[in-house]
């Protein structure tokens, strides 16, 4: 499904076990945890029966109007195909962890933020794909959007920044991007600055780092994540 929609390998890694709430600023400090992504439906039911716990099934999971349901039914009789897909996703997830760590290190060293703008250095030294991922994320943060810009427009903007010695600025995804004294400055395109830019940047960096202490700090509360143990 993701491949048909144009996702690269990064998107084909699937859902994250931990992500930031897309609602902002109301969702500041809220993280969405998915500790059971790796568990199959029947495994969960077996466990709940053994513990004498009742559960509720989401009816949309059996509604063929949704593409995910049709794909699941198509793959279930072909277990070898399902296993192969899960194996590929597992490899992509490992690669995504490595990529996230590299992006986190770059962001830690090359980004300064105030309540008005995000300042970026050395974006042009990144590999093109990573530069696009970094710029898209920073545009999302600066503009206060739920998702980052993607696709051809983002790729063309990165190409302009990298190749044009006299790059004078651009707008994308509700964000102004302009050069200033050897840096790039990103700010909201319209209206007053988006509140909580620094907090939102810290939250995204915490997700990229995978460090539960950083996640706890970004959430402004003690973390319970280290105490979670798998039930299977």
mmCIF file with all atom_site columns, C-alpha atoms in Angstrom:
data_model
loop_
_atom_site.group_PDB
_atom_site.id
_atom_site.type_symbol
_atom_site.label_atom_id
_atom_site.label_alt_id
_atom_site.label_comp_id
_atom_site.label_asym_id
_atom_site.label_entity_id
_atom_site.label_seq_id
_atom_site.pdbx_PDB_ins_code
_atom_site.Cartn_x
_atom_site.Cartn_y
_atom_site.Cartn_z
_atom_site.occupancy
_atom_site.B_iso_or_equiv
_atom_site.pdbx_formal_charge
_atom_site.auth_seq_id
_atom_site.auth_comp_id
_atom_site.auth_asym_id
_atom_site.auth_atom_id
_atom_site.pdbx_PDB_model_num
ATOM 1   C CA . UNK A 1 1   ? 0.000   0.000   0.000  1.00 0.00 ? 1   UNK A CA 1
ATOM 2   C CA . UNK A 1 2   ? 2.738   2.449   0.942  1.00 0.00 ? 2   UNK A CA 1
ATOM 3   C CA . UNK A 1 3   ? 4.792   1.515   -2.111 1.00 0.00 ? 3   UNK A CA 1
ATOM 4   C CA . UNK A 1 4   ? 1.831   2.211   -4.386 1.00 0.00 ? 4   UNK A CA 1
ATOM 5   C CA . UNK A 1 5   ? 1.497   5.636   -2.764 1.00 0.00 ? 5   UNK A CA 1
ATOM 6   C CA . UNK A 1 6   ? 5.114   6.437   -3.584 1.00 0.00 ? 6   UNK A CA 1
ATOM 7   C CA . UNK A 1 7   ? 6.846   5.692   -0.278 1.00 0.00 ? 7   UNK A CA 1
ATOM 8   C CA . UNK A 1 8   ? 10.559  4.979   -0.359 1.00 0.00 ? 8   UNK A CA 1
ATOM 9   C CA . UNK A 1 9   ? 12.317  2.448   1.854  1.00 0.00 ? 9   UNK A CA 1
ATOM 10  C CA . UNK A 1 10  ? 12.002  4.758   4.869  1.00 0.00 ? 10  UNK A CA 1
ATOM 11  C CA . UNK A 1 11  ? 8.220   4.746   4.688  1.00 0.00 ? 11  UNK A CA 1
ATOM 12  C CA . UNK A 1 12  ? 8.088   1.033   3.888  1.00 0.00 ? 12  UNK A CA 1
ATOM 13  C CA . UNK A 1 13  ? 9.509   0.344   7.355  1.00 0.00 ? 13  UNK A CA 1
ATOM 14  C CA . UNK A 1 14  ? 5.924   0.738   8.586  1.00 0.00 ? 14  UNK A CA 1
ATOM 15  C CA . UNK A 1 15  ? 4.482   2.366   11.679 1.00 0.00 ? 15  UNK A CA 1
ATOM 16  C CA . UNK A 1 16  ? 6.790   3.483   14.457 1.00 0.00 ? 16  UNK A CA 1
ATOM 17  C CA . UNK A 1 17  ? 6.461   1.879   17.893 1.00 0.00 ? 17  UNK A CA 1
ATOM 18  C CA . UNK A 1 18  ? 6.613   5.405   19.320 1.00 0.00 ? 18  UNK A CA 1
ATOM 19  C CA . UNK A 1 19  ? 5.623   8.648   17.638 1.00 0.00 ? 19  UNK A CA 1
ATOM 20  C CA . UNK A 1 20  ? 4.758   12.231  18.431 1.00 0.00 ? 20  UNK A CA 1
ATOM 21  C CA . UNK A 1 21  ? 1.139   13.353  18.579 1.00 0.00 ? 21  UNK A CA 1
ATOM 22  C CA . UNK A 1 22  ? 0.314   15.078  15.269 1.00 0.00 ? 22  UNK A CA 1
ATOM 23  C CA . UNK A 1 23  ? -1.967  17.578  17.034 1.00 0.00 ? 23  UNK A CA 1
ATOM 24  C CA . UNK A 1 24  ? -0.126  20.790  17.880 1.00 0.00 ? 24  UNK A CA 1
ATOM 25  C CA . UNK A 1 25  ? 0.095   22.714  20.171 1.00 0.00 ? 25  UNK A CA 1
ATOM 26  C CA . UNK A 1 26  ? -2.667  20.853  22.046 1.00 0.00 ? 26  UNK A CA 1
ATOM 27  C CA . UNK A 1 27  ? -0.698  17.620  21.811 1.00 0.00 ? 27  UNK A CA 1
ATOM 28  C CA . UNK A 1 28  ? 2.550   19.030  23.189 1.00 0.00 ? 28  UNK A CA 1
ATOM 29  C CA . UNK A 1 29  ? 4.264   16.454  25.386 1.00 0.00 ? 29  UNK A CA 1
ATOM 30  C CA . UNK A 1 30  ? 1.988   13.633  24.171 1.00 0.00 ? 30  UNK A CA 1
ATOM 31  C CA . UNK A 1 31  ? 3.589   10.562  22.619 1.00 0.00 ? 31  UNK A CA 1
ATOM 32  C CA . UNK A 1 32  ? 1.738   7.684   20.966 1.00 0.00 ? 32  UNK A CA 1
ATOM 33  C CA . UNK A 1 33  ? 3.127   4.290   22.005 1.00 0.00 ? 33  UNK A CA 1
ATOM 34  C CA . UNK A 1 34  ? 2.382   1.092   20.065 1.00 0.00 ? 34  UNK A CA 1
ATOM 35  C CA . UNK A 1 35  ? 3.996   -1.670  22.155 1.00 0.00 ? 35  UNK A CA 1
ATOM 36  C CA . UNK A 1 36  ? 2.053   -4.489  20.469 1.00 0.00 ? 36  UNK A CA 1
ATOM 37  C CA . UNK A 1 37  ? 2.886   -3.812  16.825 1.00 0.00 ? 37  UNK A CA 1
ATOM 38  C CA . UNK A 1 38  ? 4.806   -7.074  16.580 1.00 0.00 ? 38  UNK A CA 1
ATOM 39  C CA . UNK A 1 39  ? 2.033   -9.229  18.061 1.00 0.00 ? 39  UNK A CA 1
ATOM 40  C CA . UNK A 1 40  ? -0.403  -11.063 15.824 1.00 0.00 ? 40  UNK A CA 1
ATOM 41  C CA . UNK A 1 41  ? -4.145  -10.871 16.436 1.00 0.00 ? 41  UNK A CA 1
ATOM 42  C CA . UNK A 1 42  ? -4.513  -14.505 17.498 1.00 0.00 ? 42  UNK A CA 1
ATOM 43  C CA . UNK A 1 43  ? -1.563  -14.209 19.889 1.00 0.00 ? 43  UNK A CA 1
ATOM 44  C CA . UNK A 1 44  ? -3.296  -11.316 21.627 1.00 0.00 ? 44  UNK A CA 1
ATOM 45  C CA . UNK A 1 45  ? -6.588  -13.195 21.841 1.00 0.00 ? 45  UNK A CA 1
ATOM 46  C CA . UNK A 1 46  ? -4.896  -16.287 23.247 1.00 0.00 ? 46  UNK A CA 1
ATOM 47  C CA . UNK A 1 47  ? -3.179  -14.207 25.907 1.00 0.00 ? 47  UNK A CA 1
ATOM 48  C CA . UNK A 1 48  ? -6.381  -12.384 26.849 1.00 0.00 ? 48  UNK A CA 1
ATOM 49  C CA . UNK A 1 49  ? -8.354  -15.633 27.082 1.00 0.00 ? 49  UNK A CA 1
ATOM 50  C CA . UNK A 1 50  ? -5.710  -17.088 29.387 1.00 0.00 ? 50  UNK A CA 1
ATOM 51  C CA . UNK A 1 51  ? -5.953  -13.997 31.590 1.00 0.00 ? 51  UNK A CA 1
ATOM 52  C CA . UNK A 1 52  ? -9.778  -14.036 31.437 1.00 0.00 ? 52  UNK A CA 1
ATOM 53  C CA . UNK A 1 53  ? -9.804  -10.521 29.991 1.00 0.00 ? 53  UNK A CA 1
ATOM 54  C CA . UNK A 1 54  ? -12.549 -9.347  27.652 1.00 0.00 ? 54  UNK A CA 1
ATOM 55  C CA . UNK A 1 55  ? -11.706 -7.294  24.586 1.00 0.00 ? 55  UNK A CA 1
ATOM 56  C CA . UNK A 1 56  ? -13.433 -5.289  21.869 1.00 0.00 ? 56  UNK A CA 1
ATOM 57  C CA . UNK A 1 57  ? -12.742 -5.865  18.175 1.00 0.00 ? 57  UNK A CA 1
ATOM 58  C CA . UNK A 1 58  ? -12.572 -2.834  15.912 1.00 0.00 ? 58  UNK A CA 1
ATOM 59  C CA . UNK A 1 59  ? -15.179 -3.556  13.192 1.00 0.00 ? 59  UNK A CA 1
ATOM 60  C CA . UNK A 1 60  ? -13.158 -1.576  10.643 1.00 0.00 ? 60  UNK A CA 1
ATOM 61  C CA . UNK A 1 61  ? -10.506 -4.331  10.761 1.00 0.00 ? 61  UNK A CA 1
ATOM 62  C CA . UNK A 1 62  ? -12.950 -6.632  8.954  1.00 0.00 ? 62  UNK A CA 1
ATOM 63  C CA . UNK A 1 63  ? -14.507 -4.067  6.628  1.00 0.00 ? 63  UNK A CA 1
ATOM 64  C CA . UNK A 1 64  ? -13.438 -4.705  3.001  1.00 0.00 ? 64  UNK A CA 1
ATOM 65  C CA . UNK A 1 65  ? -14.119 -1.047  2.209  1.00 0.00 ? 65  UNK A CA 1
ATOM 66  C CA . UNK A 1 66  ? -10.633 -0.399  3.632  1.00 0.00 ? 66  UNK A CA 1
ATOM 67  C CA . UNK A 1 67  ? -7.628  -1.289  1.511  1.00 0.00 ? 67  UNK A CA 1
ATOM 68  C CA . UNK A 1 68  ? -5.662  -2.659  4.464  1.00 0.00 ? 68  UNK A CA 1
ATOM 69  C CA . UNK A 1 69  ? -8.390  -5.269  5.034  1.00 0.00 ? 69  UNK A CA 1
ATOM 70  C CA . UNK A 1 70  ? -8.407  -6.337  1.386  1.00 0.00 ? 70  UNK A CA 1
ATOM 71  C CA . UNK A 1 71  ? -4.617  -6.642  1.380  1.00 0.00 ? 71  UNK A CA 1
ATOM 72  C CA . UNK A 1 72  ? -4.666  -8.666  4.589  1.00 0.00 ? 72  UNK A CA 1
ATOM 73  C CA . UNK A 1 73  ? -7.188  -11.101 3.112  1.00 0.00 ? 73  UNK A CA 1
ATOM 74  C CA . UNK A 1 74  ? -5.149  -11.369 -0.054 1.00 0.00 ? 74  UNK A CA 1
ATOM 75  C CA . UNK A 1 75  ? -1.958  -12.201 1.833  1.00 0.00 ? 75  UNK A CA 1
ATOM 76  C CA . UNK A 1 76  ? -3.316  -14.464 4.573  1.00 0.00 ? 76  UNK A CA 1
ATOM 77  C CA . UNK A 1 77  ? -3.703  -17.571 2.354  1.00 0.00 ? 77  UNK A CA 1
ATOM 78  C CA . UNK A 1 78  ? -0.145  -17.013 1.133  1.00 0.00 ? 78  UNK A CA 1
ATOM 79  C CA . UNK A 1 79  ? 1.765   -17.196 4.379  1.00 0.00 ? 79  UNK A CA 1
ATOM 80  C CA . UNK A 1 80  ? 5.139   -17.337 2.619  1.00 0.00 ? 80  UNK A CA 1
ATOM 81  C CA . UNK A 1 81  ? 4.416   -13.971 1.024  1.00 0.00 ? 81  UNK A CA 1
ATOM 82  C CA . UNK A 1 82  ? 3.403   -12.481 4.369  1.00 0.00 ? 82  UNK A CA 1
ATOM 83  C CA . UNK A 1 83  ? 6.566   -13.776 6.021  1.00 0.00 ? 83  UNK A CA 1
ATOM 84  C CA . UNK A 1 84  ? 8.717   -12.303 3.265  1.00 0.00 ? 84  UNK A CA 1
ATOM 85  C CA . UNK A 1 85  ? 7.023   -8.913  3.555  1.00 0.00 ? 85  UNK A CA 1
ATOM 86  C CA . UNK A 1 86  ? 7.472   -8.878  7.334  1.00 0.00 ? 86  UNK A CA 1
ATOM 87  C CA . UNK A 1 87  ? 11.126  -9.851  6.909  1.00 0.00 ? 87  UNK A CA 1
ATOM 88  C CA . UNK A 1 88  ? 11.721  -6.965  4.503  1.00 0.00 ? 88  UNK A CA 1
ATOM 89  C CA . UNK A 1 89  ? 9.919   -4.551  6.834  1.00 0.00 ? 89  UNK A CA 1
ATOM 90  C CA . UNK A 1 90  ? 12.085  -5.720  9.723  1.00 0.00 ? 90  UNK A CA 1
ATOM 91  C CA . UNK A 1 91  ? 15.225  -4.925  7.724  1.00 0.00 ? 91  UNK A CA 1
ATOM 92  C CA . UNK A 1 92  ? 13.862  -1.527  6.751  1.00 0.00 ? 92  UNK A CA 1
ATOM 93  C CA . UNK A 1 93  ? 13.092  -0.806  10.406 1.00 0.00 ? 93  UNK A CA 1
ATOM 94  C CA . UNK A 1 94  ? 16.709  -1.534  11.306 1.00 0.00 ? 94  UNK A CA 1
ATOM 95  C CA . UNK A 1 95  ? 17.896  0.768   8.525  1.00 0.00 ? 95  UNK A CA 1
ATOM 96  C CA . UNK A 1 96  ? 15.473  3.450   9.703  1.00 0.00 ? 96  UNK A CA 1
ATOM 97  C CA . UNK A 1 97  ? 16.923  3.304   13.209 1.00 0.00 ? 97  UNK A CA 1
ATOM 98  C CA . UNK A 1 98  ? 20.404  3.852   11.757 1.00 0.00 ? 98  UNK A CA 1
ATOM 99  C CA . UNK A 1 99  ? 19.156  6.704   9.564  1.00 0.00 ? 99  UNK A CA 1
ATOM 100 C CA . UNK A 1 100 ? 17.296  8.309   12.471 1.00 0.00 ? 100 UNK A CA 1
ATOM 101 C CA . UNK A 1 101 ? 20.422  8.192   14.630 1.00 0.00 ? 101 UNK A CA 1
ATOM 102 C CA . UNK A 1 102 ? 22.470  9.892   11.899 1.00 0.00 ? 102 UNK A CA 1
ATOM 103 C CA . UNK A 1 103 ? 19.802  12.553  11.416 1.00 0.00 ? 103 UNK A CA 1
ATOM 104 C CA . UNK A 1 104 ? 19.592  13.130  15.177 1.00 0.00 ? 104 UNK A CA 1
ATOM 105 C CA . UNK A 1 105 ? 23.367  13.662  15.413 1.00 0.00 ? 105 UNK A CA 1
ATOM 106 C CA . UNK A 1 106 ? 23.269  16.163  12.553 1.00 0.00 ? 106 UNK A CA 1
ATOM 107 C CA . UNK A 1 107 ? 20.320  18.063  14.049 1.00 0.00 ? 107 UNK A CA 1
ATOM 108 C CA . UNK A 1 108 ? 21.986  18.231  17.455 1.00 0.00 ? 108 UNK A CA 1
ATOM 109 C CA . UNK A 1 109 ? 25.102  19.817  15.955 1.00 0.00 ? 109 UNK A CA 1
ATOM 110 C CA . UNK A 1 110 ? 23.644  22.074  13.263 1.00 0.00 ? 110 UNK A CA 1
ATOM 111 C CA . UNK A 1 111 ? 20.341  23.547  14.406 1.00 0.00 ? 111 UNK A CA 1
ATOM 112 C CA . UNK A 1 112 ? 19.630  26.570  16.557 1.00 0.00 ? 112 UNK A CA 1
ATOM 113 C CA . UNK A 1 113 ? 16.100  27.516  17.441 1.00 0.00 ? 113 UNK A CA 1
ATOM 114 C CA . UNK A 1 114 ? 14.237  30.443  18.943 1.00 0.00 ? 114 UNK A CA 1
ATOM 115 C CA . UNK A 1 115 ? 10.542  31.079  19.361 1.00 0.00 ? 115 UNK A CA 1
ATOM 116 C CA . UNK A 1 116 ? 10.560  32.753  15.942 1.00 0.00 ? 116 UNK A CA 1
ATOM 117 C CA . UNK A 1 117 ? 12.905  30.886  13.608 1.00 0.00 ? 117 UNK A CA 1
ATOM 118 C CA . UNK A 1 118 ? 14.908  27.715  13.106 1.00 0.00 ? 118 UNK A CA 1
ATOM 119 C CA . UNK A 1 119 ? 18.467  28.278  11.886 1.00 0.00 ? 119 UNK A CA 1
ATOM 120 C CA . UNK A 1 120 ? 20.210  25.499  9.974  1.00 0.00 ? 120 UNK A CA 1
ATOM 121 C CA . UNK A 1 121 ? 23.838  25.030  8.953  1.00 0.00 ? 121 UNK A CA 1
ATOM 122 C CA . UNK A 1 122 ? 25.558  22.476  6.705  1.00 0.00 ? 122 UNK A CA 1
ATOM 123 C CA . UNK A 1 123 ? 22.353  21.092  5.175  1.00 0.00 ? 123 UNK A CA 1
ATOM 124 C CA . UNK A 1 124 ? 24.149  20.910  1.828  1.00 0.00 ? 124 UNK A CA 1
ATOM 125 C CA . UNK A 1 125 ? 26.737  18.487  3.238  1.00 0.00 ? 125 UNK A CA 1
ATOM 126 C CA . UNK A 1 126 ? 24.123  15.806  3.863  1.00 0.00 ? 126 UNK A CA 1
ATOM 127 C CA . UNK A 1 127 ? 23.313  13.074  1.342  1.00 0.00 ? 127 UNK A CA 1
ATOM 128 C CA . UNK A 1 128 ? 20.432  14.287  -0.816 1.00 0.00 ? 128 UNK A CA 1
ATOM 129 C CA . UNK A 1 129 ? 17.818  11.922  0.605  1.00 0.00 ? 129 UNK A CA 1
ATOM 130 C CA . UNK A 1 130 ? 18.762  12.743  4.197  1.00 0.00 ? 130 UNK A CA 1
ATOM 131 C CA . UNK A 1 131 ? 18.811  16.461  3.428  1.00 0.00 ? 131 UNK A CA 1
ATOM 132 C CA . UNK A 1 132 ? 15.257  16.210  2.076  1.00 0.00 ? 132 UNK A CA 1
ATOM 133 C CA . UNK A 1 133 ? 14.130  14.289  5.143  1.00 0.00 ? 133 UNK A CA 1
ATOM 134 C CA . UNK A 1 134 ? 15.751  16.837  7.470  1.00 0.00 ? 134 UNK A CA 1
ATOM 135 C CA . UNK A 1 135 ? 14.372  19.847  5.620  1.00 0.00 ? 135 UNK A CA 1
ATOM 136 C CA . UNK A 1 136 ? 10.878  18.354  5.440  1.00 0.00 ? 136 UNK A CA 1
ATOM 137 C CA . UNK A 1 137 ? 10.850  17.730  9.177  1.00 0.00 ? 137 UNK A CA 1
ATOM 138 C CA . UNK A 1 138 ? 12.108  21.239  9.961  1.00 0.00 ? 138 UNK A CA 1
ATOM 139 C CA . UNK A 1 139 ? 9.492   22.786  7.661  1.00 0.00 ? 139 UNK A CA 1
ATOM 140 C CA . UNK A 1 140 ? 6.801   20.791  9.464  1.00 0.00 ? 140 UNK A CA 1
ATOM 141 C CA . UNK A 1 141 ? 8.035   22.081  12.830 1.00 0.00 ? 141 UNK A CA 1
ATOM 142 C CA . UNK A 1 142 ? 8.448   25.712  11.767 1.00 0.00 ? 142 UNK A CA 1
ATOM 143 C CA . UNK A 1 143 ? 5.035   25.841  10.068 1.00 0.00 ? 143 UNK A CA 1
ATOM 144 C CA . UNK A 1 144 ? 3.187   23.935  12.784 1.00 0.00 ? 144 UNK A CA 1
ATOM 145 C CA . UNK A 1 145 ? 1.882   21.318  10.351 1.00 0.00 ? 145 UNK A CA 1
ATOM 146 C CA . UNK A 1 146 ? 0.804   17.772  11.184 1.00 0.00 ? 146 UNK A CA 1
ATOM 147 C CA . UNK A 1 147 ? 2.947   16.168  8.469  1.00 0.00 ? 147 UNK A CA 1
ATOM 148 C CA . UNK A 1 148 ? 6.067   17.245  6.567  1.00 0.00 ? 148 UNK A CA 1
ATOM 149 C CA . UNK A 1 149 ? 6.034   18.127  2.866  1.00 0.00 ? 149 UNK A CA 1
ATOM 150 C CA . UNK A 1 150 ? 7.130   15.282  0.626  1.00 0.00 ? 150 UNK A CA 1
ATOM 151 C CA . UNK A 1 151 ? 7.530   14.386  -3.003 1.00 0.00 ? 151 UNK A CA 1
ATOM 152 C CA . UNK A 1 152 ? 8.765   16.346  -5.967 1.00 0.00 ? 152 UNK A CA 1
ATOM 153 C CA . UNK A 1 153 ? 8.336   19.834  -4.518 1.00 0.00 ? 153 UNK A CA 1
ATOM 154 C CA . UNK A 1 154 ? 10.534  19.016  -1.540 1.00 0.00 ? 154 UNK A CA 1
ATOM 155 C CA . UNK A 1 155 ? 13.107  17.283  -3.750 1.00 0.00 ? 155 UNK A CA 1
ATOM 156 C CA . UNK A 1 156 ? 13.249  20.291  -6.096 1.00 0.00 ? 156 UNK A CA 1
ATOM 157 C CA . UNK A 1 157 ? 13.711  22.672  -3.170 1.00 0.00 ? 157 UNK A CA 1
ATOM 158 C CA . UNK A 1 158 ? 16.625  20.654  -1.806 1.00 0.00 ? 158 UNK A CA 1
ATOM 159 C CA . UNK A 1 159 ? 18.162  20.572  -5.273 1.00 0.00 ? 159 UNK A CA 1
ATOM 160 C CA . UNK A 1 160 ? 17.869  24.364  -5.517 1.00 0.00 ? 160 UNK A CA 1
ATOM 161 C CA . UNK A 1 161 ? 19.460  24.905  -2.109 1.00 0.00 ? 161 UNK A CA 1
ATOM 162 C CA . UNK A 1 162 ? 22.332  22.569  -2.944 1.00 0.00 ? 162 UNK A CA 1
ATOM 163 C CA . UNK A 1 163 ? 23.012  23.708  -6.508 1.00 0.00 ? 163 UNK A CA 1
ATOM 164 C CA . UNK A 1 164 ? 22.191  27.422  -6.566 1.00 0.00 ? 164 UNK A CA 1
ATOM 165 C CA . UNK A 1 165 ? 25.000  29.590  -5.247 1.00 0.00 ? 165 UNK A CA 1
ATOM 166 C CA . UNK A 1 166 ? 22.643  32.568  -5.178 1.00 0.00 ? 166 UNK A CA 1
ATOM 167 C CA . UNK A 1 167 ? 19.654  30.793  -3.622 1.00 0.00 ? 167 UNK A CA 1
ATOM 168 C CA . UNK A 1 168 ? 17.454  33.642  -2.398 1.00 0.00 ? 168 UNK A CA 1
ATOM 169 C CA . UNK A 1 169 ? 14.703  31.807  -0.625 1.00 0.00 ? 169 UNK A CA 1
ATOM 170 C CA . UNK A 1 170 ? 11.487  29.880  -1.157 1.00 0.00 ? 170 UNK A CA 1
ATOM 171 C CA . UNK A 1 171 ? 8.231   28.897  0.495  1.00 0.00 ? 171 UNK A CA 1
ATOM 172 C CA . UNK A 1 172 ? 6.918   25.385  1.023  1.00 0.00 ? 172 UNK A CA 1
ATOM 173 C CA . UNK A 1 173 ? 4.387   23.804  3.343  1.00 0.00 ? 173 UNK A CA 1
ATOM 174 C CA . UNK A 1 174 ? 3.482   27.075  5.036  1.00 0.00 ? 174 UNK A CA 1
ATOM 175 C CA . UNK A 1 175 ? 7.127   27.863  5.779  1.00 0.00 ? 175 UNK A CA 1
ATOM 176 C CA . UNK A 1 176 ? 9.541   30.537  4.550  1.00 0.00 ? 176 UNK A CA 1
ATOM 177 C CA . UNK A 1 177 ? 13.067  29.321  3.844  1.00 0.00 ? 177 UNK A CA 1
ATOM 178 C CA . UNK A 1 178 ? 15.664  32.029  3.304  1.00 0.00 ? 178 UNK A CA 1
ATOM 179 C CA . UNK A 1 179 ? 19.457  32.283  3.470  1.00 0.00 ? 179 UNK A CA 1
ATOM 180 C CA . UNK A 1 180 ? 21.102  34.504  6.049  1.00 0.00 ? 180 UNK A CA 1
ATOM 181 C CA . UNK A 1 181 ? 24.840  34.786  6.750  1.00 0.00 ? 181 UNK A CA 1
ATOM 182 C CA . UNK A 1 182 ? 25.684  31.287  5.611  1.00 0.00 ? 182 UNK A CA 1
ATOM 183 C CA . UNK A 1 183 ? 22.683  29.709  7.307  1.00 0.00 ? 183 UNK A CA 1
ATOM 184 C CA . UNK A 1 184 ? 19.148  28.820  6.351  1.00 0.00 ? 184 UNK A CA 1
ATOM 185 C CA . UNK A 1 185 ? 16.352  30.379  8.358  1.00 0.00 ? 185 UNK A CA 1
ATOM 186 C CA . UNK A 1 186 ? 12.931  28.734  8.552  1.00 0.00 ? 186 UNK A CA 1
ATOM 187 C CA . UNK A 1 187 ? 9.861   30.537  9.867  1.00 0.00 ? 187 UNK A CA 1
ATOM 188 C CA . UNK A 1 188 ? 6.092   30.391  9.548  1.00 0.00 ? 188 UNK A CA 1
ATOM 189 C CA . UNK A 1 189 ? 4.946   31.846  6.235  1.00 0.00 ? 189 UNK A CA 1
ATOM 190 C CA . UNK A 1 190 ? 1.869   33.609  7.592  1.00 0.00 ? 190 UNK A CA 1
ATOM 191 C CA . UNK A 1 191 ? 0.842   35.192  10.842 1.00 0.00 ? 191 UNK A CA 1
ATOM 192 C CA . UNK A 1 192 ? 2.726   35.174  14.147 1.00 0.00 ? 192 UNK A CA 1
ATOM 193 C CA . UNK A 1 193 ? 5.410   32.575  14.955 1.00 0.00 ? 193 UNK A CA 1
ATOM 194 C CA . UNK A 1 194 ? 4.100   29.100  15.732 1.00 0.00 ? 194 UNK A CA 1
ATOM 195 C CA . UNK A 1 195 ? 4.134   28.624  19.537 1.00 0.00 ? 195 UNK A CA 1
ATOM 196 C CA . UNK A 1 196 ? 6.407   26.025  21.060 1.00 0.00 ? 196 UNK A CA 1
ATOM 197 C CA . UNK A 1 197 ? 8.864   25.585  18.176 1.00 0.00 ? 197 UNK A CA 1
ATOM 198 C CA . UNK A 1 198 ? 11.723  24.689  20.531 1.00 0.00 ? 198 UNK A CA 1
ATOM 199 C CA . UNK A 1 199 ? 9.583   22.156  22.407 1.00 0.00 ? 199 UNK A CA 1
ATOM 200 C CA . UNK A 1 200 ? 8.385   20.557  19.198 1.00 0.00 ? 200 UNK A CA 1
ATOM 201 C CA . UNK A 1 201 ? 11.920  20.298  17.836 1.00 0.00 ? 201 UNK A CA 1
ATOM 202 C CA . UNK A 1 202 ? 13.068  18.675  21.087 1.00 0.00 ? 202 UNK A CA 1
ATOM 203 C CA . UNK A 1 203 ? 10.218  16.162  20.884 1.00 0.00 ? 203 UNK A CA 1
ATOM 204 C CA . UNK A 1 204 ? 11.082  15.156  17.319 1.00 0.00 ? 204 UNK A CA 1
ATOM 205 C CA . UNK A 1 205 ? 14.756  14.860  18.230 1.00 0.00 ? 205 UNK A CA 1
ATOM 206 C CA . UNK A 1 206 ? 13.803  12.608  21.127 1.00 0.00 ? 206 UNK A CA 1
ATOM 207 C CA . UNK A 1 207 ? 11.931  10.287  18.759 1.00 0.00 ? 207 UNK A CA 1
ATOM 208 C CA . UNK A 1 208 ? 14.900  10.167  16.382 1.00 0.00 ? 208 UNK A CA 1
ATOM 209 C CA . UNK A 1 209 ? 17.342  9.436   19.200 1.00 0.00 ? 209 UNK A CA 1
ATOM 210 C CA . UNK A 1 210 ? 15.290  6.546   20.574 1.00 0.00 ? 210 UNK A CA 1
ATOM 211 C CA . UNK A 1 211 ? 16.530  7.554   24.031 1.00 0.00 ? 211 UNK A CA 1
ATOM 212 C CA . UNK A 1 212 ? 13.808  7.114   26.656 1.00 0.00 ? 212 UNK A CA 1
ATOM 213 C CA . UNK A 1 213 ? 15.387  9.753   28.907 1.00 0.00 ? 213 UNK A CA 1
ATOM 214 C CA . UNK A 1 214 ? 15.220  12.330  26.109 1.00 0.00 ? 214 UNK A CA 1
ATOM 215 C CA . UNK A 1 215 ? 11.630  11.327  25.390 1.00 0.00 ? 215 UNK A CA 1
ATOM 216 C CA . UNK A 1 216 ? 10.766  11.804  29.055 1.00 0.00 ? 216 UNK A CA 1
ATOM 217 C CA . UNK A 1 217 ? 12.413  15.225  29.059 1.00 0.00 ? 217 UNK A CA 1
ATOM 218 C CA . UNK A 1 218 ? 10.560  16.257  25.901 1.00 0.00 ? 218 UNK A CA 1
ATOM 219 C CA . UNK A 1 219 ? 7.283   15.097  27.426 1.00 0.00 ? 219 UNK A CA 1
ATOM 220 C CA . UNK A 1 220 ? 8.020   16.963  30.643 1.00 0.00 ? 220 UNK A CA 1
ATOM 221 C CA . UNK A 1 221 ? 7.325   13.926  32.813 1.00 0.00 ? 221 UNK A CA 1
ATOM 222 C CA . UNK A 1 222 ? 8.984   10.806  34.135 1.00 0.00 ? 222 UNK A CA 1
ATOM 223 C CA . UNK A 1 223 ? 9.155   8.063   31.547 1.00 0.00 ? 223 UNK A CA 1
ATOM 224 C CA . UNK A 1 224 ? 7.426   4.743   32.038 1.00 0.00 ? 224 UNK A CA 1
ATOM 225 C CA . UNK A 1 225 ? 8.880   3.314   28.842 1.00 0.00 ? 225 UNK A CA 1
ATOM 226 C CA . UNK A 1 226 ? 11.884  1.678   30.485 1.00 0.00 ? 226 UNK A CA 1
ATOM 227 C CA . UNK A 1 227 ? 9.570   -0.302  32.750 1.00 0.00 ? 227 UNK A CA 1
ATOM 228 C CA . UNK A 1 228 ? 7.606   -1.816  29.877 1.00 0.00 ? 228 UNK A CA 1
ATOM 229 C CA . UNK A 1 229 ? 8.363   -5.484  29.227 1.00 0.00 ? 229 UNK A CA 1
ATOM 230 C CA . UNK A 1 230 ? 7.118   -7.611  26.329 1.00 0.00 ? 230 UNK A CA 1
ATOM 231 C CA . UNK A 1 231 ? 4.287   -9.993  27.185 1.00 0.00 ? 231 UNK A CA 1
ATOM 232 C CA . UNK A 1 232 ? 5.177   -12.455 24.422 1.00 0.00 ? 232 UNK A CA 1
#
